[in-house]
mmCIF file of C-alpha atoms and ligand atoms in Angstrom:
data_model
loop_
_atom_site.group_PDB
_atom_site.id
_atom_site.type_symbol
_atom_site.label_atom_id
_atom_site.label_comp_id
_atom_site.label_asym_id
_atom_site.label_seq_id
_atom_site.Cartn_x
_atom_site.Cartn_y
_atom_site.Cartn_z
ATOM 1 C CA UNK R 273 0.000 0.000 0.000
ATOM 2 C CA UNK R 274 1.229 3.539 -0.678
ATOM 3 C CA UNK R 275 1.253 6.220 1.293
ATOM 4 C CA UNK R 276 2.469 10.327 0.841
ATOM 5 C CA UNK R 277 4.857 11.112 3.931
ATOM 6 C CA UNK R 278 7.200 12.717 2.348
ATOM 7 C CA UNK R 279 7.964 13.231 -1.507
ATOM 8 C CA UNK R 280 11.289 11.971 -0.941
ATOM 9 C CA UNK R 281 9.562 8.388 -1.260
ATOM 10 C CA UNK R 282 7.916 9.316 -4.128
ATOM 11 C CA UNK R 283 9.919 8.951 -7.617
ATOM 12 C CA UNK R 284 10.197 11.899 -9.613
ATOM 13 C CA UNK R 285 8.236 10.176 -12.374
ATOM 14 C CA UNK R 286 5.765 9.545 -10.056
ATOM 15 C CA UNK R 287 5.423 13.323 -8.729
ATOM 16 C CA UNK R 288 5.575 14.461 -12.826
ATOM 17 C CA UNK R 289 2.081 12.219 -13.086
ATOM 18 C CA UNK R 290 0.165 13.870 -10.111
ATOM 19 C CA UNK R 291 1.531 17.379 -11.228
ATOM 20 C CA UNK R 292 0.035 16.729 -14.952
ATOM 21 C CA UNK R 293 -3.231 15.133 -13.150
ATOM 22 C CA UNK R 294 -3.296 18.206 -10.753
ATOM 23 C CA UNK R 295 -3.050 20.899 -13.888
ATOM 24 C CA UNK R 296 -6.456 18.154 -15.294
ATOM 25 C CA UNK R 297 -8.181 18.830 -12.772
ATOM 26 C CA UNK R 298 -7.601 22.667 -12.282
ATOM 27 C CA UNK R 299 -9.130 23.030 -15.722
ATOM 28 C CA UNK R 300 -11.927 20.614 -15.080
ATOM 29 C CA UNK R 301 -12.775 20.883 -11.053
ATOM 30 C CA UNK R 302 -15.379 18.885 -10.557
ATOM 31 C CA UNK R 303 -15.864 15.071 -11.202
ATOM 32 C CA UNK R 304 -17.178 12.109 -9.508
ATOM 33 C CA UNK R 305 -14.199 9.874 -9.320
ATOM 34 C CA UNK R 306 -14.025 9.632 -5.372
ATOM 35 C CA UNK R 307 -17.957 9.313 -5.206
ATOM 36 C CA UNK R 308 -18.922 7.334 -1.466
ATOM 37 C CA UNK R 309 -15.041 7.853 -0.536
ATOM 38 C CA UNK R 310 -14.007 9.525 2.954
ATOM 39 C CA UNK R 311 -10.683 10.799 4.138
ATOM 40 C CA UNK R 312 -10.310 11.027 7.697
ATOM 41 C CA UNK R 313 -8.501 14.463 8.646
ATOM 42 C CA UNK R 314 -6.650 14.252 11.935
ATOM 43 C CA UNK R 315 -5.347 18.040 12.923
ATOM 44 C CA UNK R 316 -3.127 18.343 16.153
ATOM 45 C CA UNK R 317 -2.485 21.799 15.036
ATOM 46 C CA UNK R 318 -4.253 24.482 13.824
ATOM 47 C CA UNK R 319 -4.319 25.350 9.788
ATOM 48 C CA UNK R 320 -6.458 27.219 7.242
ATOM 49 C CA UNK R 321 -5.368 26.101 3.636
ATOM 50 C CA UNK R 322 -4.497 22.606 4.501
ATOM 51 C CA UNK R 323 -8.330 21.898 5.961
ATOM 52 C CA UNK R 324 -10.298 23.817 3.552
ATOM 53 C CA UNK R 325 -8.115 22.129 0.385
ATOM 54 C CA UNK R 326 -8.667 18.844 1.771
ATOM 55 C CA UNK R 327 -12.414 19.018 3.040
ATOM 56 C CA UNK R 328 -13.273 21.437 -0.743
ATOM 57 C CA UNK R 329 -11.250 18.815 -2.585
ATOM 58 C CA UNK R 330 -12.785 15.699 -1.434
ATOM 59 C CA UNK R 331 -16.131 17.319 -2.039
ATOM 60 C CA UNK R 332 -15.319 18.109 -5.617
ATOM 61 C CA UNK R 333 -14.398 14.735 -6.075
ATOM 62 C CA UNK R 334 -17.638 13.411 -4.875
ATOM 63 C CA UNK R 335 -16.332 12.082 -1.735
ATOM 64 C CA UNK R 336 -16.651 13.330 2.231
ATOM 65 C CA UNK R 337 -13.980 14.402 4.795
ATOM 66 C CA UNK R 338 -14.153 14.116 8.008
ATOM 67 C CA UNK R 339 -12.246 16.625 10.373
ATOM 68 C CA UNK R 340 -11.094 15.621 13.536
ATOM 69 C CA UNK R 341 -9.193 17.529 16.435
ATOM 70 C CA UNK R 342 -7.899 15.210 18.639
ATOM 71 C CA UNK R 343 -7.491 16.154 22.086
ATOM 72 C CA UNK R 344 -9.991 18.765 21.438
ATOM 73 C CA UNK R 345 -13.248 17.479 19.546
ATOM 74 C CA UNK R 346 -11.606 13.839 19.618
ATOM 75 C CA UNK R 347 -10.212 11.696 21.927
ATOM 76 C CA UNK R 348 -6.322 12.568 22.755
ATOM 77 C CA UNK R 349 -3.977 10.328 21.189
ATOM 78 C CA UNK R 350 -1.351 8.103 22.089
ATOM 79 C CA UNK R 351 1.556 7.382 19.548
ATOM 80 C CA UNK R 352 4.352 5.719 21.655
ATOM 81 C CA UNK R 353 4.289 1.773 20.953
ATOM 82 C CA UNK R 354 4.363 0.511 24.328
ATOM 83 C CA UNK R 355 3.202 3.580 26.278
ATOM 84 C CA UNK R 356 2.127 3.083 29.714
ATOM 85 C CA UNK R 357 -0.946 5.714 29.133
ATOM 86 C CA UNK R 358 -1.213 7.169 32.144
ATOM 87 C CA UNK R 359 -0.976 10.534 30.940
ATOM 88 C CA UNK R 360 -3.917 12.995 28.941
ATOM 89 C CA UNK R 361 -4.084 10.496 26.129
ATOM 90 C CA UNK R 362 -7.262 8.548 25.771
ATOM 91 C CA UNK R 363 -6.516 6.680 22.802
ATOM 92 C CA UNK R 364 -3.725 4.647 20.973
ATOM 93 C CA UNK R 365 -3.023 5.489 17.755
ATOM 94 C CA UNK R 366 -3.036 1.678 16.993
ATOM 95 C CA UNK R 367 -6.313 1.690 17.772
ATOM 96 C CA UNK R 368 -7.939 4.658 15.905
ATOM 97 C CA UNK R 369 -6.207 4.014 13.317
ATOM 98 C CA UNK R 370 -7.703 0.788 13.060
ATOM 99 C CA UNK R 371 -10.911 2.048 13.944
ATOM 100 C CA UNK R 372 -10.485 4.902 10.947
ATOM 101 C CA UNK R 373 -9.540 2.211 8.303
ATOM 102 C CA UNK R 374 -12.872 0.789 8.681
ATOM 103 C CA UNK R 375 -14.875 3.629 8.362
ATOM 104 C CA UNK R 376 -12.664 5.806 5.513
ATOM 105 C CA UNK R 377 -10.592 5.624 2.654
ATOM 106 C CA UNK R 378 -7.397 7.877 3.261
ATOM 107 C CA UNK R 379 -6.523 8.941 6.467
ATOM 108 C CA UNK R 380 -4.846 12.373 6.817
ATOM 109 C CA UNK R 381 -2.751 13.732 9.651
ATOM 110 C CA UNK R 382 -1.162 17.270 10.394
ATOM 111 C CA UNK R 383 1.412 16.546 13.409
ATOM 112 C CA UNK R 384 3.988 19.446 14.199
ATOM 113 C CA UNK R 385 7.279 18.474 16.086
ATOM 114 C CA UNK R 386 7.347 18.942 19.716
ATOM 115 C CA UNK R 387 10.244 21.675 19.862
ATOM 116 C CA UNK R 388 11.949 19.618 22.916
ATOM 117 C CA UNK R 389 14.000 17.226 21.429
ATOM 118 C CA UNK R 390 15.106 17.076 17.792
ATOM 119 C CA UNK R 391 17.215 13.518 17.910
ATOM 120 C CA UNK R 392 13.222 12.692 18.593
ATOM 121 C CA UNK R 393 11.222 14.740 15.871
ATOM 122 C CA UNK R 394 13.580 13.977 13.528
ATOM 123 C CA UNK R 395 12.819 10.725 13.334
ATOM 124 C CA UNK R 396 9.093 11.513 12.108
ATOM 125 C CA UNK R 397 7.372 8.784 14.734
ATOM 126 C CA UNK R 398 4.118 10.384 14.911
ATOM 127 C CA UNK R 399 2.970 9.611 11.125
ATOM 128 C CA UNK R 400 5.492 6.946 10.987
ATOM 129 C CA UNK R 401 2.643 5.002 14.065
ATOM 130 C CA UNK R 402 -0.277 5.876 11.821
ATOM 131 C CA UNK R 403 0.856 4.419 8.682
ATOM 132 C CA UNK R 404 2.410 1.214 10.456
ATOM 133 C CA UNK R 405 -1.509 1.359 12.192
ATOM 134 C CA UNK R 406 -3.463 2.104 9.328
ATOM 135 C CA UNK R 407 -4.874 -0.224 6.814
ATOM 136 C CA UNK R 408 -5.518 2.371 4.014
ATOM 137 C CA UNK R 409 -3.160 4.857 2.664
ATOM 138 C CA UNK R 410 -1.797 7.971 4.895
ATOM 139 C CA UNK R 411 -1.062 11.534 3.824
ATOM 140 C CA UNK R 412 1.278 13.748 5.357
ATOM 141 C CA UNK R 413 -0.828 17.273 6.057
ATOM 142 C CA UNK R 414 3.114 18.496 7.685
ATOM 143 C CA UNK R 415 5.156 17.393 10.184
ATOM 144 C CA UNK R 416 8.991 17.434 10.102
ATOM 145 C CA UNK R 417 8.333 17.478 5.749
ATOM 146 C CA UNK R 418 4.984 19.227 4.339
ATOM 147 C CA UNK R 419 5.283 17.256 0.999
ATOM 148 C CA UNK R 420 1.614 18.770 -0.256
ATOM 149 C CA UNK R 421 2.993 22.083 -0.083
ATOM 150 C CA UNK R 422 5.960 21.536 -2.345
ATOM 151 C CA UNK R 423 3.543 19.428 -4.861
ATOM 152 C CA UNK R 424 2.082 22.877 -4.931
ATOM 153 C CA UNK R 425 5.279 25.059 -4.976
ATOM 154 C CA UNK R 426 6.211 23.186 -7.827
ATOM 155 C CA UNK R 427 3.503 23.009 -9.659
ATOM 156 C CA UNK R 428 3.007 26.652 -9.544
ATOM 157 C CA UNK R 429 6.576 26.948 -10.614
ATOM 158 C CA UNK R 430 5.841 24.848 -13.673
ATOM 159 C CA UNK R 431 2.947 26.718 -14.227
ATOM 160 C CA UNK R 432 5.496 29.896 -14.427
ATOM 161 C CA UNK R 433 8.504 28.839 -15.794
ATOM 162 C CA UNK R 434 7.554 25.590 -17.691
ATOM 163 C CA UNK R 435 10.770 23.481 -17.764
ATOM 164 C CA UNK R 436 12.435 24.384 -14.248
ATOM 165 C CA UNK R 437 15.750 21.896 -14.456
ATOM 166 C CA UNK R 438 18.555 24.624 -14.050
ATOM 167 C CA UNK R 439 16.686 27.267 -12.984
ATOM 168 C CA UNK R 440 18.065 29.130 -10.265
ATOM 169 C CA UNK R 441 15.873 28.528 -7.059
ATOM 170 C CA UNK R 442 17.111 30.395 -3.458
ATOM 171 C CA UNK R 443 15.393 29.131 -0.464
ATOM 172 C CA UNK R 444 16.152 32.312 2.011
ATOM 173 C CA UNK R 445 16.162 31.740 5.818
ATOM 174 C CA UNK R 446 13.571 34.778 7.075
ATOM 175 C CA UNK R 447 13.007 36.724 10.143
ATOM 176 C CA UNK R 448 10.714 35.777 12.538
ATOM 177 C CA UNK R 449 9.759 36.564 16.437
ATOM 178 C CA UNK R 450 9.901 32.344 17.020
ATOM 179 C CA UNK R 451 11.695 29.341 16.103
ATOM 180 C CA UNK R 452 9.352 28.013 13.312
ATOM 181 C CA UNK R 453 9.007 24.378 11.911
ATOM 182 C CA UNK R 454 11.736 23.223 9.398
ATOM 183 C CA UNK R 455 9.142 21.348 7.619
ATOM 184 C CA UNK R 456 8.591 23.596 4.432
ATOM 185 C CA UNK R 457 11.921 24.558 4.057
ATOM 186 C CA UNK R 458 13.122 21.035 4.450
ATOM 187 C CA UNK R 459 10.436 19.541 1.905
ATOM 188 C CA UNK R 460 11.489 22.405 -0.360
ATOM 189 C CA UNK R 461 15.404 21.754 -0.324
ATOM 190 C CA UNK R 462 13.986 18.537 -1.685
ATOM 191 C CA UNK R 463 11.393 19.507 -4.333
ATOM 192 C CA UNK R 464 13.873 21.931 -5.929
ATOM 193 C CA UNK R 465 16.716 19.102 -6.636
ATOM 194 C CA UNK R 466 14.278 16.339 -7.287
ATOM 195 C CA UNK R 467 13.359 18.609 -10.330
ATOM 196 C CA UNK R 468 17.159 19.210 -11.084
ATOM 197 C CA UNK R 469 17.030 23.459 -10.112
ATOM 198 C CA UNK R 470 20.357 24.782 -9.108
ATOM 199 C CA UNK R 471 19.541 25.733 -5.623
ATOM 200 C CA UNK R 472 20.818 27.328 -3.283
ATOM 201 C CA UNK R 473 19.910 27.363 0.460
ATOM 202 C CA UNK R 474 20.520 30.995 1.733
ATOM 203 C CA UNK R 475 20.682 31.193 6.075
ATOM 204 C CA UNK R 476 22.598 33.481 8.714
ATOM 205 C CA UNK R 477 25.067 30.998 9.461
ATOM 206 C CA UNK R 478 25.674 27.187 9.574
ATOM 207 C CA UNK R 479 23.949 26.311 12.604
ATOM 208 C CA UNK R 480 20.438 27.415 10.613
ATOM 209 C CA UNK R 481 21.655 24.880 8.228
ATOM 210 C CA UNK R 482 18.692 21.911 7.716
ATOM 211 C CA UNK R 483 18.844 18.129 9.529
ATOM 212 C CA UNK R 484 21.735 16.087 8.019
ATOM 213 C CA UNK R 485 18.533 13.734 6.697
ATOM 214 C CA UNK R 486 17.220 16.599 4.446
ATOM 215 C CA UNK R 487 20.336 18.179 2.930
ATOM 216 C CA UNK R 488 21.697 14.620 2.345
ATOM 217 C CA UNK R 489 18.345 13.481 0.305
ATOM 218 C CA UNK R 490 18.407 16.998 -1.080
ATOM 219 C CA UNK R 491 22.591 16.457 -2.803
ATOM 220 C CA UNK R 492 21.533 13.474 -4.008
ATOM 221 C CA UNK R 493 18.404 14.471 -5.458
ATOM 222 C CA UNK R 494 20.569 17.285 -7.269
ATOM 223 C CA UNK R 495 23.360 14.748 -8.580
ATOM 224 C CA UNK R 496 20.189 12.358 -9.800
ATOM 225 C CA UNK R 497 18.627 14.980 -11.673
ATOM 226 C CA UNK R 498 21.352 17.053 -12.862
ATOM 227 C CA UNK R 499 20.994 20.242 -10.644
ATOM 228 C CA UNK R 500 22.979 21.475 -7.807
ATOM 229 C CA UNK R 501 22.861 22.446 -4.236
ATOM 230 C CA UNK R 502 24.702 25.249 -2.953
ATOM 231 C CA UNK R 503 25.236 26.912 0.964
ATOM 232 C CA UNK R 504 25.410 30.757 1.225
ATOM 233 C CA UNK R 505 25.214 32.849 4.262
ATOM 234 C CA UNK R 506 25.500 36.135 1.634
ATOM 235 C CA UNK R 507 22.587 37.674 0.966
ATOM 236 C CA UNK R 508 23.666 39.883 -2.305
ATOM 237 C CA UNK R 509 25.354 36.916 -4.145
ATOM 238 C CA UNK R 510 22.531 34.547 -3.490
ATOM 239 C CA UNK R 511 19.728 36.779 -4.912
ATOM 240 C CA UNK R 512 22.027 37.745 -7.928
ATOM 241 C CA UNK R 513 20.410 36.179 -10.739
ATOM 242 C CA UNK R 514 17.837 33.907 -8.606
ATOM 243 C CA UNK R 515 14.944 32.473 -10.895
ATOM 244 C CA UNK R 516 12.769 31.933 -8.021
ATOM 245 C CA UNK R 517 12.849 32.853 -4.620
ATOM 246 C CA UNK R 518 11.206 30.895 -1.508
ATOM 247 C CA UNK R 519 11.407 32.135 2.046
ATOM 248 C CA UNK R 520 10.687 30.508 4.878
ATOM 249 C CA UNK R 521 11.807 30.892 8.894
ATOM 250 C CA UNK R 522 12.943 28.204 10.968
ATOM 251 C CA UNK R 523 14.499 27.423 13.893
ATOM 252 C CA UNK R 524 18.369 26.912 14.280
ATOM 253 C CA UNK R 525 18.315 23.246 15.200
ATOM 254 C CA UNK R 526 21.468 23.303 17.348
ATOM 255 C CA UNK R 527 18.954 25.500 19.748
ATOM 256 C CA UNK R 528 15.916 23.196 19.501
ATOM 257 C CA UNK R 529 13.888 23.138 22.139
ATOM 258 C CA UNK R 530 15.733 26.835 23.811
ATOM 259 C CA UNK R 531 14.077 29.223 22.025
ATOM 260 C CA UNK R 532 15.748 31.922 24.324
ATOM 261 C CA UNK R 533 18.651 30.891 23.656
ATOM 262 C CA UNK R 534 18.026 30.828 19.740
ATOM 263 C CA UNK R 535 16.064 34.126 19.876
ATOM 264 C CA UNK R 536 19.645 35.432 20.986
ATOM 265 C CA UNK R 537 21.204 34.475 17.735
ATOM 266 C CA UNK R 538 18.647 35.215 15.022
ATOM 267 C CA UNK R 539 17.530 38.762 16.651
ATOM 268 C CA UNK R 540 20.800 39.629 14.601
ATOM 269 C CA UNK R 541 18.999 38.895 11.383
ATOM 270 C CA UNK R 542 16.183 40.734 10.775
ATOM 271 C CA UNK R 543 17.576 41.895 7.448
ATOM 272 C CA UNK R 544 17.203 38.633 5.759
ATOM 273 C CA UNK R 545 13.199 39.947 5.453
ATOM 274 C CA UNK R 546 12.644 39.244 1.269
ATOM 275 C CA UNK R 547 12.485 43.205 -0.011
ATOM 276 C CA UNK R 548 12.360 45.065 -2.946
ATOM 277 C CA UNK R 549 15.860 46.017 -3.324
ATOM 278 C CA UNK R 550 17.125 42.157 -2.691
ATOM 279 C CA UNK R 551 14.342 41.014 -5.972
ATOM 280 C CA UNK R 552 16.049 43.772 -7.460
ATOM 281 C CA UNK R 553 19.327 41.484 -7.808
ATOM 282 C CA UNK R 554 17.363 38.866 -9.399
ATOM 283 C CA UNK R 555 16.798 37.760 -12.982
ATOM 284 C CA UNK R 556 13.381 39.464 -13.272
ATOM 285 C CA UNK R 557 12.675 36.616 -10.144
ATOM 286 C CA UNK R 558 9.703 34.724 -9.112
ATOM 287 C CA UNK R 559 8.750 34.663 -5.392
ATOM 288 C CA UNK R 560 6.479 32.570 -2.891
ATOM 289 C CA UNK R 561 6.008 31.352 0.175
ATOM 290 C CA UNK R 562 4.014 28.509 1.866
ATOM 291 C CA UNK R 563 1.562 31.180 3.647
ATOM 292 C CA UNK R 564 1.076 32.196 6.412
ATOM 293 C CA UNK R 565 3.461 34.896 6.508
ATOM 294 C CA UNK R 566 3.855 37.872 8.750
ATOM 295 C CA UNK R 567 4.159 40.693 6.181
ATOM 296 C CA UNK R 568 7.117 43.395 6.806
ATOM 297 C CA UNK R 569 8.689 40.906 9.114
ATOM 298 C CA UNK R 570 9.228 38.014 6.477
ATOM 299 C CA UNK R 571 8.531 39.651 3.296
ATOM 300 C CA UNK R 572 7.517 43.446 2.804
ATOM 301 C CA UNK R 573 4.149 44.513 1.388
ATOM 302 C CA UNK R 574 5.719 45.178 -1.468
ATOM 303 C CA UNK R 575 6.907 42.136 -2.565
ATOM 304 C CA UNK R 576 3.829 40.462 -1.046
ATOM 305 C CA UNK R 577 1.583 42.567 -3.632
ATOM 306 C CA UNK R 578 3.859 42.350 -6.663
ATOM 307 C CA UNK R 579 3.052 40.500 -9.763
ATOM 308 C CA UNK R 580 5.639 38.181 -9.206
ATOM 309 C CA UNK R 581 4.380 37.055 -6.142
ATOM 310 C CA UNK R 582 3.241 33.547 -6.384
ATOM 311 C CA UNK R 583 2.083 32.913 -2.982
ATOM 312 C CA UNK R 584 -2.198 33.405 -3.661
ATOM 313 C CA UNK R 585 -1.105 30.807 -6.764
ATOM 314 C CA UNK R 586 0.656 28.089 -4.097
ATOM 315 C CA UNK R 587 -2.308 28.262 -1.912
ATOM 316 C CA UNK R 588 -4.753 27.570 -4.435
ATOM 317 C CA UNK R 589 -2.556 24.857 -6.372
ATOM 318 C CA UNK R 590 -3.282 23.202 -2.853
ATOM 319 C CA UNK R 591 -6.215 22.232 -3.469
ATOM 320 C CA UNK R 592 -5.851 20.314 -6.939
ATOM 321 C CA UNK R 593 -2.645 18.893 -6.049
ATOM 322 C CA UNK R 594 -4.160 17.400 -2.724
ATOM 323 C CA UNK R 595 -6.687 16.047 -5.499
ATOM 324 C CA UNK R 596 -4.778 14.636 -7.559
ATOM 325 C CA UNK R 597 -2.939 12.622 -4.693
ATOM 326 C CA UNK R 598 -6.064 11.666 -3.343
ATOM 327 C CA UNK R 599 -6.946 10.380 -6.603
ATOM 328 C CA UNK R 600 -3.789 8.571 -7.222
ATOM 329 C CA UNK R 601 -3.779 7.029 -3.766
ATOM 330 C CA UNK R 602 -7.112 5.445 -3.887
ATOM 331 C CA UNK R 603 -6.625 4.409 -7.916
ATOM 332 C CA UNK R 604 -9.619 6.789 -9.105
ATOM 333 C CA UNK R 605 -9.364 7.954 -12.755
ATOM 334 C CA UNK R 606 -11.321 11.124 -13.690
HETATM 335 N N1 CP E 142 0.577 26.382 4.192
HETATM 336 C C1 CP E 142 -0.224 25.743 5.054
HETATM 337 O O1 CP E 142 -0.080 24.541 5.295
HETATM 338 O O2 CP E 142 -1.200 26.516 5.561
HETATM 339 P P1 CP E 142 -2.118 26.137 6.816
HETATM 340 O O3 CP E 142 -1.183 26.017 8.003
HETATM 341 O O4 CP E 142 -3.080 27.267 6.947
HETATM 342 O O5 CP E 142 -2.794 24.834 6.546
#
């Protein structure tokens, strides 16, 4: 059985075929192919794009979602195999998941890292338990990787660009107040190579540098596909002659789980906020971002409203991307 945890499981071939399904079904919305189908949507965290793509998309398919909270309008979950539950958790994962599999088709879940201990979150347990649980395919809605959202960067890109192999891509570290989630930028660093764009991963200093895990599937992507990955901690070279630019913020994971320690080191950085005058050094340059952003701390009105802002695009290549896989996973044709 197949599941979507990360597109770094997913063959490039593979990801081409749900891209050209997704731009299908953003010309013709609405079909019956997923008629008396359910997805199960479990969200630990809170989101706005991810649910309303997911519940809209199913719907325009034919099918139902079902959103869940757990530990608010659901029982609280237990992932640990093993656990002595003792704690707030109501429910084992092994069990809902079961109990899920009978009732739906797909079973989504959004699980953010804890921000304790990364030698833990690395390792991705959390969706790891549901799919090992589950007895029908699992999507990842973001956890350490949010692989929907860089089905959607890319296909936006394509969109764009057309052919993107050697296009010059920067993924920029940002400003922000907190240590953020390295899930976008990580699943980025991978999207960009798998497709063979030269790209280069633009942060304050090495310790903002991504997990070992994603900058090694990231070089080899690049050396598959016959693009490159470069390091830069300067700002003016990166930009200069950038294709594309993608920002997000994330934590310094040498810090993880001491944000005042972190907040220490990347108070220094506010100028890495995506401007104007840094687009200026581009060649004529794309931008997006994963949304939410905090505008004039991450990116500046200006760039936010220009027309080579691509963000409003991502979000709503969401929703037929998320389609598409849905499709794919549950062997639907249009
Ligand atoms: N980009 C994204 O996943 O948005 P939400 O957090 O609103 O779902």
């Amino acid at each position: 059985m197949k599941h979507f945890l990360s597109t770094d499981d997913w063959s490039r071939k593979d990801l081409e075929r749900l891209l050209q399904l997704a731009g299908e079904l953003k010309q013709r919305p609405m079909n019956a192919s997923l008629k008396g189908r359910s997805v199960a949507l479990l969200f630990l965290n809170p989101s706005m794009r991810t649910r309303t793509s997911f519940e809209l998309g199913m719907q325009q398919l034919g099918g139902i979602a079902i959103v869940l909270q757990p530990g608010k309008d659901a029982w609280g979950l237990e992932f640990m195999p093993g656990a002595v539950m003792d704690g707030e958790a109501e429910e084992h994962i092994a069990e809902a998941a079961g109990v899920l599999s009978r009732y739906c088709d797909l079973i989504a879940l959004r699980a953010f890292p804890g921000f304790v201990d990364w030698s833990k979150d690395r390792e991705d347990s959390l969706i790891k338990a549901l799919a090992r649980h589950s007895a029908v395919p699992v999507i990842n809605m973001e956890t350490i990787v949010h692989p929907c959202q860089e089905l959607a960067m890319m296909m936006t890109l394509q969109e764009r660009m057309g052919a993107v192999a050697k296009r010059k891509m920067v993924l920029t570290w940002t400003w922000h107040p907190r240590p953020l989630n390295t899930a976008v930028a990580n699943s980025a660093l991978m999207m960009g190579t798998k497709f063979g764009m030269d790209v280069t991963l633009l942060c304050p200093q090495p310790e903002y540098l991504l997990d070992p895990q994603f900058m090694g599937a990231a070089k080899a992507n690049a050396e598959a596909n016959g693009g490159s990955l470069k390091i830069s901690h300067d700002i003016e070279a990166a930009y200069t002659s950038a294709d594309f630019v993608y920002a997000k913020s994330w934590g310094a994971l040498p810090y993880y789980g001491k944000p005042e320690e972190e907040y220490e080191q990347r108070k220094q950085y506010r100028h890495f906020i995506v401007d104007e005058e840094k687009m200026g050094l581009t060649n004529s340059g794309l931008f997006s971002h994963c949304l939410p952003l905090r505008r004039n701390i991450k990116a500046t009105d200006g760039v936010m409203d220009a027309p080579y802002c691509l963000a409003l695009d991502e979000a709503e290549n969401r929703l037929h991307v998320q389609k598409a896989l849905m499709m794919e996973l549950l062997g639907a044709d249009q």
